[in-house]
Amino acid sequence: MAGYQFFHIETYARISSKNHKKQSARGVAREAERVPEACLHVDSPQPYKLMFGCSPNEAVSLAESRAAIGTDQLGRKLRKDAQIILCGVASYPVPMSELRPNDQALNYWLKLNYKFLRKKLRIPVKVNTDSGFTVNT
């Protein structure tokens, strides 16, 4: 394979961090859905392909509605900076621009990631092929 791989999973809150180094859950969803002003790092944003679950914005809406009624162990409402959603990115070691849609190794890799994410994390899975080496979850 041509490059390295990584699998990064991170949690996000309803609001971005005070220093804006970490964006909000809604911001991550907008980036994942390739809203033009939310993914300036992507030269030519393309629509994603949903493999399992709901859209990123729907997932955030569900997390926000649950967080709004949720409480901590002492019965207090959750803070607005409490982590409410889990998101991830998996990289493929070959640039997407060098692959064909029917690439056997890519499709096998997608299937393995899909099974892992669906079984272990139960999170929506989508594929973006417009950002170099990465596939977002």
XYZ file of C-alpha atoms in Angstrom:
137
model
C 0.000 0.000 0.000
C 1.153 3.530 -0.764
C 0.704 5.401 2.511
C 0.007 5.049 6.191
C -3.344 4.430 7.860
C -4.991 5.827 10.940
C -8.278 5.494 12.750
C -9.160 8.490 14.899
C -12.215 8.668 17.152
C -13.120 11.770 19.143
C -16.042 13.124 21.143
C -17.692 16.529 20.674
C -19.918 18.838 22.709
C -22.889 21.036 21.813
C -20.565 24.048 21.706
C -17.011 24.509 20.464
C -14.216 24.859 22.987
C -13.507 28.320 24.421
C -10.276 28.615 22.446
C -12.036 27.247 19.296
C -9.420 24.516 18.881
C -12.170 21.909 19.013
C -15.331 22.483 17.037
C -18.861 21.684 18.107
C -20.755 18.510 17.245
C -22.865 20.507 14.782
C -19.706 21.888 13.144
C -18.295 18.395 12.700
C -21.603 17.228 11.191
C -21.620 20.151 8.742
C -18.047 19.330 7.726
C -18.925 15.642 7.309
C -21.914 16.541 5.144
C -19.647 18.772 3.051
C -21.513 22.026 3.630
C -19.292 24.364 1.537
C -18.375 26.883 4.251
C -17.699 24.075 6.743
C -15.069 22.167 4.763
C -12.697 24.746 3.360
C -9.842 22.206 3.535
C -11.446 20.155 0.742
C -10.743 21.475 -2.766
C -13.835 20.040 -4.442
C -16.432 18.844 -1.892
C -18.512 15.904 -3.077
C -21.658 14.384 -1.556
C -21.067 11.556 0.898
C -22.443 8.026 0.620
C -24.367 6.856 3.692
C -23.604 3.198 4.456
C -25.500 2.790 7.741
C -27.637 4.889 10.057
C -28.768 8.471 9.734
C -27.095 11.600 8.380
C -24.466 13.347 10.517
C -26.826 16.265 11.203
C -29.607 13.897 12.222
C -27.203 12.121 14.594
C -26.240 15.458 16.189
C -29.892 16.496 16.503
C -30.650 13.232 18.289
C -27.619 13.654 20.588
C -28.574 17.278 21.337
C -32.175 16.369 22.159
C -31.030 13.596 24.502
C -28.441 15.888 26.103
C -31.120 18.540 26.669
C -33.100 16.175 28.904
C -30.120 14.284 30.314
C -28.735 14.682 33.812
C -25.491 13.808 35.560
C -25.172 11.438 38.533
C -26.311 14.176 40.921
C -29.414 14.976 38.862
C -28.077 18.235 37.395
C -28.670 19.129 33.745
C -25.754 18.336 31.467
C -23.352 21.176 30.837
C -23.388 22.577 27.319
C -19.711 21.667 27.005
C -20.356 18.013 27.968
C -19.281 15.528 25.300
C -22.433 14.241 23.575
C -21.361 12.489 20.382
C -18.594 10.253 19.080
C -17.182 10.798 15.580
C -14.336 9.195 13.729
C -12.133 9.249 10.656
C -10.397 6.277 9.064
C -7.707 6.730 6.450
C -7.041 4.497 3.485
C -3.373 4.138 2.479
C -3.956 5.016 -1.185
C -5.225 8.457 -2.272
C -8.868 8.309 -3.354
C -7.914 10.074 -6.609
C -5.854 7.002 -7.595
C -8.674 4.500 -7.066
C -11.524 3.226 -9.163
C -14.995 2.762 -7.607
C -14.697 -1.003 -8.153
C -11.285 -1.305 -6.448
C -11.406 -4.676 -4.699
C -9.012 -3.797 -1.855
C -10.882 -0.546 -1.089
C -14.253 -2.275 -1.072
C -12.922 -4.993 1.238
C -11.436 -2.327 3.551
C -14.758 -0.418 3.559
C -16.619 -3.625 4.415
C -14.282 -4.362 7.345
C -14.587 -0.807 8.700
C -18.352 -0.862 8.225
C -18.670 -4.116 10.192
C -16.429 -2.836 12.986
C -18.206 0.493 13.352
C -21.672 -0.998 13.175
C -20.934 -3.850 15.589
C -18.700 -2.139 18.147
C -19.851 1.469 18.151
C -23.340 1.456 16.591
C -22.665 4.793 14.905
C -23.760 5.979 11.444
C -21.218 5.200 8.755
C -20.682 7.351 5.679
C -17.970 7.613 3.072
C -16.372 10.771 1.694
C -14.008 10.230 -1.201
C -13.020 13.859 -1.731
C -10.408 14.402 0.993
C -7.323 12.504 -0.022
C -6.884 9.389 2.079
C -9.751 9.637 4.548
C -13.135 8.053 5.104
C -15.293 9.728 7.763
C -17.669 8.042 10.194
